[in-house]
Amino acid sequence: MDLAAKLQAAGLRSTPKRLAIARLLFDGEDMHVAADAVARMAAQAGLRVSLATVYNTLNQFVAAGLLRRVNLDSERSYFDTNTASHQHIYVEDEQRLIDIPGGQIRVSGLPALPEGMEVRAVEVMVRVGAPKPTQG
Amino acid sequence: MDLAAKLQAAGLRSTPKRLAIARLLFDGEDMHVAADAVARMAAQAGLRVSLATVYNTLNQFVAAGLLRRVNLDSERSYFDTNTASHQHIYVEDEQRLIDIPGGQIRVSGLPALPEGMEVRAVEVMVRVGAPKPTQG
DNA sequence: CTGCAAACTATAATCTCTCTAAACAACGTC
DNA sequence: GACGTTGTTTAGAGAGATTATAGTTTGCAG
């Protein structure tokens, strides 16, 4: 997996900062991170990169299709290094996202779409947690 | 539909501000609004209500089960006056949400959950738009 | 090399939302 | 109907995430 080539194939210049951030993100493990976590990871790795560059880079990666943005809550954005079609389980108590491999979940019964529209994405978010005692 | 009774049944005092905001929201039509839109609607209706109260009230309505929070993007929160189990189509080009009645969509193939967890919600968001010419 | 466009940075600005502390109102009690 | 308690409302400050700005630096074509 040549990251420099991956960047260039996506239409992005292969700069040192981008390469370093890409190395943090695409280390083989699928991950779900927020921008501040990326900045922290970068700092820990001894990389001197400004917060603005972290945001710029993440947004460029999303635009280039290298990352996927996940709308988990309105607090902040999360970025998913797995860009293949797949879904998520969100463990609310632990604030942890778990991937559901693509193709495992089937969504049926979609209604007719408005005239001239096509489906761009079907997002499924399964929110789980310990049973609520107040409900029982 | 007695709104004052509805508030009290939800454990909220029936105050003039809450009643007025409830009247704006629960006018019969299901709607999806952001906090600033509610503030604007209130102002247009001649209601003098502070932004803090709009936020407080919306959050209380969510906690009381009168509203549902929808995570559409990370910019802001949207509130859905339809609290029944249902799903959404998001028309990206028009930034418009369309309800899919509950029970119409079926999601199958959910994986096993972590130990001691139960499903709290299954959110489905179908993003649609005009076919992208660059993809064609 | 040289020049230009793109990238990077620090900082300011913006935007959504919450906190704070004080004024105010609902509601039960007498 | 006044009183006290408690919950509401408010203006404004504050917090946190993200973007805009403007100047400097860097990559890369010629």
Tab-separated table of C-alpha atoms (C1' of nucleotides) in Angstrom:
chain	number	residue	atom	x	y	z
A	1	MET	CA	0.000	0.000	0.000
A	2	ASP	CA	1.912	3.013	-1.319
A	3	LEU	CA	0.422	6.041	0.386
A	4	ALA	CA	2.123	8.579	-1.875
A	5	ALA	CA	0.622	6.893	-4.896
A	6	LYS	CA	-2.735	6.679	-3.153
A	7	LEU	CA	-2.717	10.435	-2.577
A	8	GLN	CA	-1.747	11.201	-6.141
A	9	ALA	CA	-4.324	8.810	-7.535
A	10	ALA	CA	-6.875	10.804	-5.550
A	11	GLY	CA	-5.664	14.018	-7.146
A	12	LEU	CA	-3.793	15.292	-4.092
A	13	ARG	CA	-0.170	16.394	-4.022
A	14	SER	CA	1.923	14.080	-1.959
A	15	THR	CA	3.324	16.459	0.634
A	16	PRO	CA	5.152	15.468	3.827
A	17	LYS	CA	2.322	16.597	6.098
A	18	ARG	CA	-0.308	14.768	4.115
A	19	LEU	CA	1.805	11.666	3.959
A	20	ALA	CA	2.394	11.756	7.693
A	21	ILE	CA	-1.305	12.178	8.441
A	22	ALA	CA	-2.158	9.461	5.944
A	23	ARG	CA	0.295	7.145	7.680
A	24	LEU	CA	-1.450	7.803	10.993
A	25	LEU	CA	-4.856	7.050	9.536
A	26	PHE	CA	-4.226	4.230	7.099
A	27	ASP	CA	-2.043	1.997	9.201
A	28	GLY	CA	-4.045	-1.099	8.354
A	29	GLU	CA	-6.632	-0.865	11.105
A	30	ASP	CA	-10.000	0.642	10.251
A	31	MET	CA	-10.596	3.528	12.597
A	32	HIS	CA	-13.112	6.216	13.510
A	33	VAL	CA	-11.509	9.437	14.660
A	34	ALA	CA	-12.389	13.049	15.267
A	35	ALA	CA	-10.188	15.907	14.105
A	36	ASP	CA	-8.824	16.653	17.548
A	37	ALA	CA	-7.845	13.013	17.975
A	38	VAL	CA	-5.900	13.176	14.731
A	39	ALA	CA	-4.137	16.306	15.936
A	40	ARG	CA	-3.276	14.555	19.184
A	41	MET	CA	-2.017	11.468	17.370
A	42	ALA	CA	0.131	13.677	15.182
A	43	ALA	CA	1.604	15.497	18.150
A	44	GLN	CA	2.328	12.192	19.876
A	45	ALA	CA	4.089	10.984	16.769
A	46	GLY	CA	6.366	14.008	16.961
A	47	LEU	CA	4.766	15.579	13.926
A	48	ARG	CA	4.513	19.353	14.000
A	49	VAL	CA	1.320	20.120	12.143
A	50	SER	CA	-1.125	22.937	12.773
A	51	LEU	CA	-4.741	22.299	13.637
A	52	ALA	CA	-5.829	24.123	10.500
A	53	THR	CA	-3.802	21.725	8.404
A	54	VAL	CA	-5.366	18.760	10.152
A	55	TYR	CA	-8.809	20.074	9.276
A	56	ASN	CA	-7.803	20.970	5.734
A	57	THR	CA	-6.267	17.578	5.197
A	58	LEU	CA	-9.193	15.640	6.606
A	59	ASN	CA	-11.621	17.593	4.451
A	60	GLN	CA	-9.487	17.031	1.386
A	61	PHE	CA	-9.317	13.327	2.150
A	62	VAL	CA	-13.100	13.220	2.405
A	63	ALA	CA	-13.508	15.129	-0.861
A	64	ALA	CA	-11.033	12.762	-2.501
A	65	GLY	CA	-12.870	9.711	-1.242
A	66	LEU	CA	-10.080	8.509	1.049
A	67	LEU	CA	-12.160	9.107	4.173
A	68	ARG	CA	-15.838	8.989	4.998
A	69	ARG	CA	-17.524	11.459	7.301
A	70	VAL	CA	-19.801	9.923	9.941
A	71	ASN	CA	-22.639	11.919	11.490
A	72	LEU	CA	-22.760	10.543	14.964
A	73	ASP	CA	-23.801	13.582	16.936
A	74	SER	CA	-23.713	17.308	16.396
A	75	GLU	CA	-20.758	17.834	18.668
A	76	ARG	CA	-18.075	17.065	16.144
A	77	SER	CA	-17.373	15.150	12.960
A	78	TYR	CA	-15.937	11.680	12.904
A	79	PHE	CA	-13.902	10.288	10.064
A	80	ASP	CA	-14.026	6.674	9.030
A	81	THR	CA	-11.007	5.200	7.291
A	82	ASN	CA	-13.203	2.462	5.876
A	83	THR	CA	-14.713	3.957	2.738
A	84	ALA	CA	-16.311	0.745	1.540
A	85	SER	CA	-20.070	0.409	1.871
A	86	HIS	CA	-20.698	-0.643	5.442
A	87	GLN	CA	-22.733	0.285	8.495
A	88	HIS	CA	-22.180	1.077	12.153
A	89	ILE	CA	-23.106	0.041	15.634
A	90	TYR	CA	-22.698	2.825	18.162
A	91	VAL	CA	-22.188	1.766	21.761
A	92	GLU	CA	-23.597	4.871	23.414
A	93	ASP	CA	-22.303	4.174	26.922
A	94	GLU	CA	-18.730	3.798	25.699
A	95	GLN	CA	-18.932	6.223	22.786
A	96	ARG	CA	-17.483	3.543	20.563
A	97	LEU	CA	-18.215	2.801	16.916
A	98	ILE	CA	-18.166	-0.742	15.581
A	99	ASP	CA	-18.166	-1.536	11.877
A	100	ILE	CA	-20.757	-3.812	10.361
A	101	PRO	CA	-19.254	-5.223	7.189
A	102	GLY	CA	-20.964	-4.176	3.984
A	103	GLY	CA	-23.526	-6.607	2.633
A	104	GLN	CA	-24.276	-8.057	6.041
A	105	ILE	CA	-27.232	-5.776	6.695
A	106	ARG	CA	-30.089	-5.761	4.234
A	107	VAL	CA	-32.464	-2.819	4.007
A	108	SER	CA	-35.668	-3.556	2.171
A	109	GLY	CA	-38.874	-1.652	1.598
A	110	LEU	CA	-37.433	1.632	0.392
A	111	PRO	CA	-40.242	3.841	-0.867
A	112	ALA	CA	-40.293	5.419	-4.302
A	113	LEU	CA	-37.894	8.324	-4.608
A	114	PRO	CA	-38.830	11.792	-5.852
A	115	GLU	CA	-38.704	12.309	-9.590
A	116	GLY	CA	-35.214	12.080	-11.101
A	117	MET	CA	-33.515	11.142	-7.836
A	118	GLU	CA	-31.163	8.284	-7.195
A	119	VAL	CA	-29.893	6.818	-3.954
A	120	ARG	CA	-26.437	8.096	-3.074
A	121	ALA	CA	-26.053	6.308	0.220
A	122	VAL	CA	-28.030	4.317	2.757
A	123	GLU	CA	-26.699	4.966	6.227
A	124	VAL	CA	-27.663	2.653	9.045
A	125	MET	CA	-26.704	3.464	12.627
A	126	VAL	CA	-27.604	0.925	15.278
A	127	ARG	CA	-27.496	2.572	18.683
A	128	VAL	CA	-26.972	0.090	21.484
A	129	GLY	CA	-26.379	0.191	25.195
A	130	ALA	CA	-27.105	-1.524	28.439
A	131	PRO	CA	-30.832	-1.996	29.063
A	132	LYS	CA	-32.289	1.123	30.691
A	133	PRO	CA	-33.437	0.289	34.222
A	134	THR	CA	-36.071	3.041	34.115
A	135	GLN	CA	-37.702	1.325	31.190
A	136	GLY	CA	-37.873	-2.108	32.719
B	1	MET	CA	-54.843	17.726	20.970
B	2	ASP	CA	-54.457	19.635	24.237
B	3	LEU	CA	-50.891	20.880	24.310
B	4	ALA	CA	-50.959	21.932	27.959
B	5	ALA	CA	-52.019	18.412	28.936
B	6	LYS	CA	-49.404	16.971	26.611
B	7	LEU	CA	-46.681	18.957	28.365
B	8	GLN	CA	-47.851	17.964	31.809
B	9	ALA	CA	-48.197	14.334	30.849
B	10	ALA	CA	-44.531	14.555	29.813
B	11	GLY	CA	-43.616	15.897	33.229
B	12	LEU	CA	-43.104	19.489	32.116
B	13	ARG	CA	-44.787	22.514	33.609
B	14	SER	CA	-47.107	24.138	31.173
B	15	THR	CA	-45.654	27.642	30.906
B	16	PRO	CA	-46.605	30.269	28.318
B	17	LYS	CA	-43.254	30.038	26.519
B	18	ARG	CA	-43.355	26.286	26.297
B	19	LEU	CA	-46.919	26.312	25.142
B	20	ALA	CA	-46.132	28.865	22.467
B	21	ILE	CA	-43.149	26.879	21.188
B	22	ALA	CA	-45.176	23.682	21.318
B	23	ARG	CA	-47.879	25.364	19.247
B	24	LEU	CA	-45.288	26.292	16.637
B	25	LEU	CA	-43.956	22.760	16.464
B	26	PHE	CA	-47.033	20.595	16.871
B	27	ASP	CA	-49.396	22.304	14.485
B	28	GLY	CA	-50.446	19.053	12.872
B	29	GLU	CA	-47.750	18.861	10.218
B	30	ASP	CA	-44.721	16.693	10.934
B	31	MET	CA	-41.645	18.886	10.636
B	32	HIS	CA	-37.875	18.819	10.869
B	33	VAL	CA	-36.378	22.020	12.225
B	34	ALA	CA	-33.138	23.329	13.631
B	35	ALA	CA	-32.991	25.467	16.768
B	36	ASP	CA	-32.341	28.679	14.891
B	37	ALA	CA	-35.348	28.016	12.675
B	38	VAL	CA	-37.512	27.620	15.756
B	39	ALA	CA	-36.185	30.921	17.101
B	40	ARG	CA	-36.996	32.567	13.780
B	41	MET	CA	-40.483	31.079	13.711
B	42	ALA	CA	-41.048	32.321	17.237
B	43	ALA	CA	-39.888	35.823	16.363
B	44	GLN	CA	-42.118	35.849	13.298
B	45	ALA	CA	-45.051	34.811	15.425
B	46	GLY	CA	-44.440	37.848	17.612
B	47	LEU	CA	-43.204	35.707	20.480
B	48	ARG	CA	-40.459	37.216	22.598
B	49	VAL	CA	-38.354	34.260	23.658
B	50	SER	CA	-34.620	34.143	24.227
B	51	LEU	CA	-32.364	31.820	22.274
B	52	ALA	CA	-31.368	30.087	25.500
B	53	THR	CA	-34.993	29.274	26.168
B	54	VAL	CA	-35.422	27.880	22.679
B	55	TYR	CA	-32.495	25.543	23.285
B	56	ASN	CA	-33.642	24.653	26.786
B	57	THR	CA	-37.142	23.954	25.602
B	58	LEU	CA	-36.072	21.844	22.639
B	59	ASN	CA	-33.778	19.790	24.845
B	60	GLN	CA	-36.509	19.324	27.421
B	61	PHE	CA	-38.915	18.233	24.701
B	62	VAL	CA	-36.372	15.697	23.493
B	63	ALA	CA	-35.777	14.410	27.030
B	64	ALA	CA	-39.529	14.178	27.547
B	65	GLY	CA	-40.013	12.248	24.325
B	66	LEU	CA	-41.991	14.964	22.571
B	67	LEU	CA	-39.278	15.532	19.981
B	68	ARG	CA	-36.642	13.379	18.362
B	69	ARG	CA	-33.142	14.595	17.570
B	70	VAL	CA	-31.897	13.839	14.070
B	71	ASN	CA	-28.183	13.715	13.257
B	72	LEU	CA	-28.122	14.911	9.695
B	73	ASP	CA	-24.790	16.662	9.589
B	74	SER	CA	-22.342	17.879	12.180
B	75	GLU	CA	-23.261	21.511	11.697
B	76	ARG	CA	-26.309	21.589	13.918
B	77	SER	CA	-29.048	19.453	15.411
B	78	TYR	CA	-32.403	18.931	13.784
B	79	PHE	CA	-35.562	18.149	15.685
B	80	ASP	CA	-38.256	15.882	14.345
B	81	THR	CA	-41.793	16.347	15.600
B	82	ASN	CA	-42.589	12.789	14.584
B	83	THR	CA	-41.465	10.668	17.515
B	84	ALA	CA	-42.897	7.415	16.196
B	85	SER	CA	-40.443	4.869	14.853
B	86	HIS	CA	-39.730	5.911	11.315
B	87	GLN	CA	-36.852	6.647	8.960
B	88	HIS	CA	-35.718	9.430	6.666
B	89	ILE	CA	-34.875	10.250	3.106
B	90	TYR	CA	-32.575	13.229	2.801
B	91	VAL	CA	-32.677	15.100	-0.487
B	92	GLU	CA	-29.171	16.502	-0.426
B	93	ASP	CA	-29.583	19.018	-3.232
B	94	GLU	CA	-32.583	20.619	-1.547
B	95	GLN	CA	-31.553	19.981	2.046
B	96	ARG	CA	-34.970	18.492	2.671
B	97	LEU	CA	-35.951	15.593	4.926
B	98	ILE	CA	-38.775	13.247	3.984
B	99	ASP	CA	-40.306	10.805	6.435
B	100	ILE	CA	-40.497	7.126	5.679
B	101	PRO	CA	-43.338	5.706	7.755
B	102	GLY	CA	-42.312	3.228	10.408
B	103	GLY	CA	-42.578	-0.402	9.473
B	104	GLN	CA	-42.136	0.288	5.799
B	105	ILE	CA	-38.386	-0.311	5.840
B	106	ARG	CA	-37.057	-3.604	7.100
B	107	VAL	CA	-33.483	-3.947	8.302
B	108	SER	CA	-32.257	-7.523	8.501
B	109	GLY	CA	-28.905	-9.113	9.159
B	110	LEU	CA	-27.956	-7.250	12.321
B	111	PRO	CA	-24.846	-8.841	13.812
B	112	ALA	CA	-24.610	-10.052	17.368
B	113	LEU	CA	-24.336	-7.225	19.879
B	114	PRO	CA	-21.653	-6.931	22.535
B	115	GLU	CA	-22.345	-8.703	25.826
B	116	GLY	CA	-25.285	-7.272	27.763
B	117	MET	CA	-26.251	-4.748	25.131
B	118	GLU	CA	-29.642	-4.119	23.651
B	119	VAL	CA	-30.678	-2.125	20.610
B	120	ARG	CA	-31.919	1.311	21.540
B	121	ALA	CA	-32.558	2.583	18.039
B	122	VAL	CA	-31.930	1.712	14.425
B	123	GLU	CA	-31.529	4.863	12.386
B	124	VAL	CA	-31.719	4.683	8.625
B	125	MET	CA	-30.887	7.708	6.498
B	126	VAL	CA	-31.297	7.365	2.749
B	127	ARG	CA	-29.358	10.113	1.006
B	128	VAL	CA	-30.662	10.862	-2.449
B	129	GLY	CA	-30.010	13.406	-5.169
B	130	ALA	CA	-29.853	13.923	-8.870
B	131	PRO	CA	-27.470	11.476	-10.576
B	132	LYS	CA	-23.944	12.864	-10.464
B	133	PRO	CA	-22.749	13.652	-14.002
B	134	THR	CA	-19.128	13.088	-13.020
B	135	GLN	CA	-19.936	9.517	-12.122
B	136	GLY	CA	-21.781	8.677	-15.293
C	1	DC	C1'	17.239	27.902	-11.077
C	2	DT	C1'	12.813	30.697	-11.388
C	3	DG	C1'	8.028	31.491	-11.020
C	4	DC	C1'	3.619	30.294	-9.770
C	5	DA	C1'	0.175	27.761	-7.690
C	6	DA	C1'	-0.747	25.077	-3.923
C	7	DA	C1'	0.108	24.019	0.919
C	8	DC	C1'	0.984	25.302	5.579
C	9	DT	C1'	0.694	28.142	9.637
C	10	DA	C1'	-0.920	31.166	13.381
C	11	DT	C1'	-4.483	33.634	14.628
C	12	DA	C1'	-8.841	35.649	14.302
C	13	DA	C1'	-13.442	34.933	13.412
C	14	DT	C1'	-17.741	32.360	13.215
C	15	DC	C1'	-21.219	29.458	14.635
C	16	DT	C1'	-23.765	26.429	17.509
C	17	DC	C1'	-24.773	25.463	21.866
C	18	DT	C1'	-24.265	25.645	27.086
C	19	DC	C1'	-23.357	27.930	31.511
C	20	DT	C1'	-24.176	31.447	34.984
C	21	DA	C1'	-26.427	34.278	37.980
C	22	DA	C1'	-30.216	36.994	38.579
C	23	DA	C1'	-35.072	38.108	37.823
C	24	DC	C1'	-39.407	36.013	37.438
C	25	DA	C1'	-43.468	32.911	37.553
C	26	DA	C1'	-46.105	28.575	38.819
C	27	DC	C1'	-48.007	26.134	42.453
C	28	DG	C1'	-49.033	24.259	46.902
C	29	DT	C1'	-49.804	25.843	51.721
C	30	DC	C1'	-51.681	28.480	54.995
D	1	DG	C1'	-54.777	36.064	48.564
D	2	DA	C1'	-49.823	36.416	50.593
D	3	DC	C1'	-45.666	33.312	51.043
D	4	DG	C1'	-42.059	30.365	50.146
D	5	DT	C1'	-40.166	26.857	47.351
D	6	DT	C1'	-38.960	25.415	43.205
D	7	DG	C1'	-38.714	25.470	38.450
D	8	DT	C1'	-38.381	28.929	34.248
D	9	DT	C1'	-36.600	32.564	31.660
D	10	DT	C1'	-33.226	35.767	30.361
D	11	DA	C1'	-28.989	38.349	28.754
D	12	DG	C1'	-24.690	37.795	28.220
D	13	DA	C1'	-20.459	35.376	28.861
D	14	DG	C1'	-18.130	31.255	27.659
D	15	DA	C1'	-16.873	26.824	25.491
D	16	DG	C1'	-15.754	23.959	21.673
D	17	DA	C1'	-15.502	22.786	16.825
D	18	DT	C1'	-14.614	24.421	12.528
D	19	DT	C1'	-13.534	27.856	8.909
D	20	DA	C1'	-11.565	32.192	7.019
D	21	DT	C1'	-7.579	35.201	6.474
D	22	DA	C1'	-3.294	36.615	5.230
D	23	DG	C1'	1.397	35.868	5.091
D	24	DT	C1'	5.167	32.445	4.537
D	25	DT	C1'	6.881	28.276	2.690
D	26	DT	C1'	7.120	24.463	-0.466
D	27	DG	C1'	6.401	21.481	-4.630
D	28	DC	C1'	6.846	21.215	-9.241
D	29	DA	C1'	6.744	22.629	-14.257
D	30	DG	C1'	9.486	24.874	-17.535
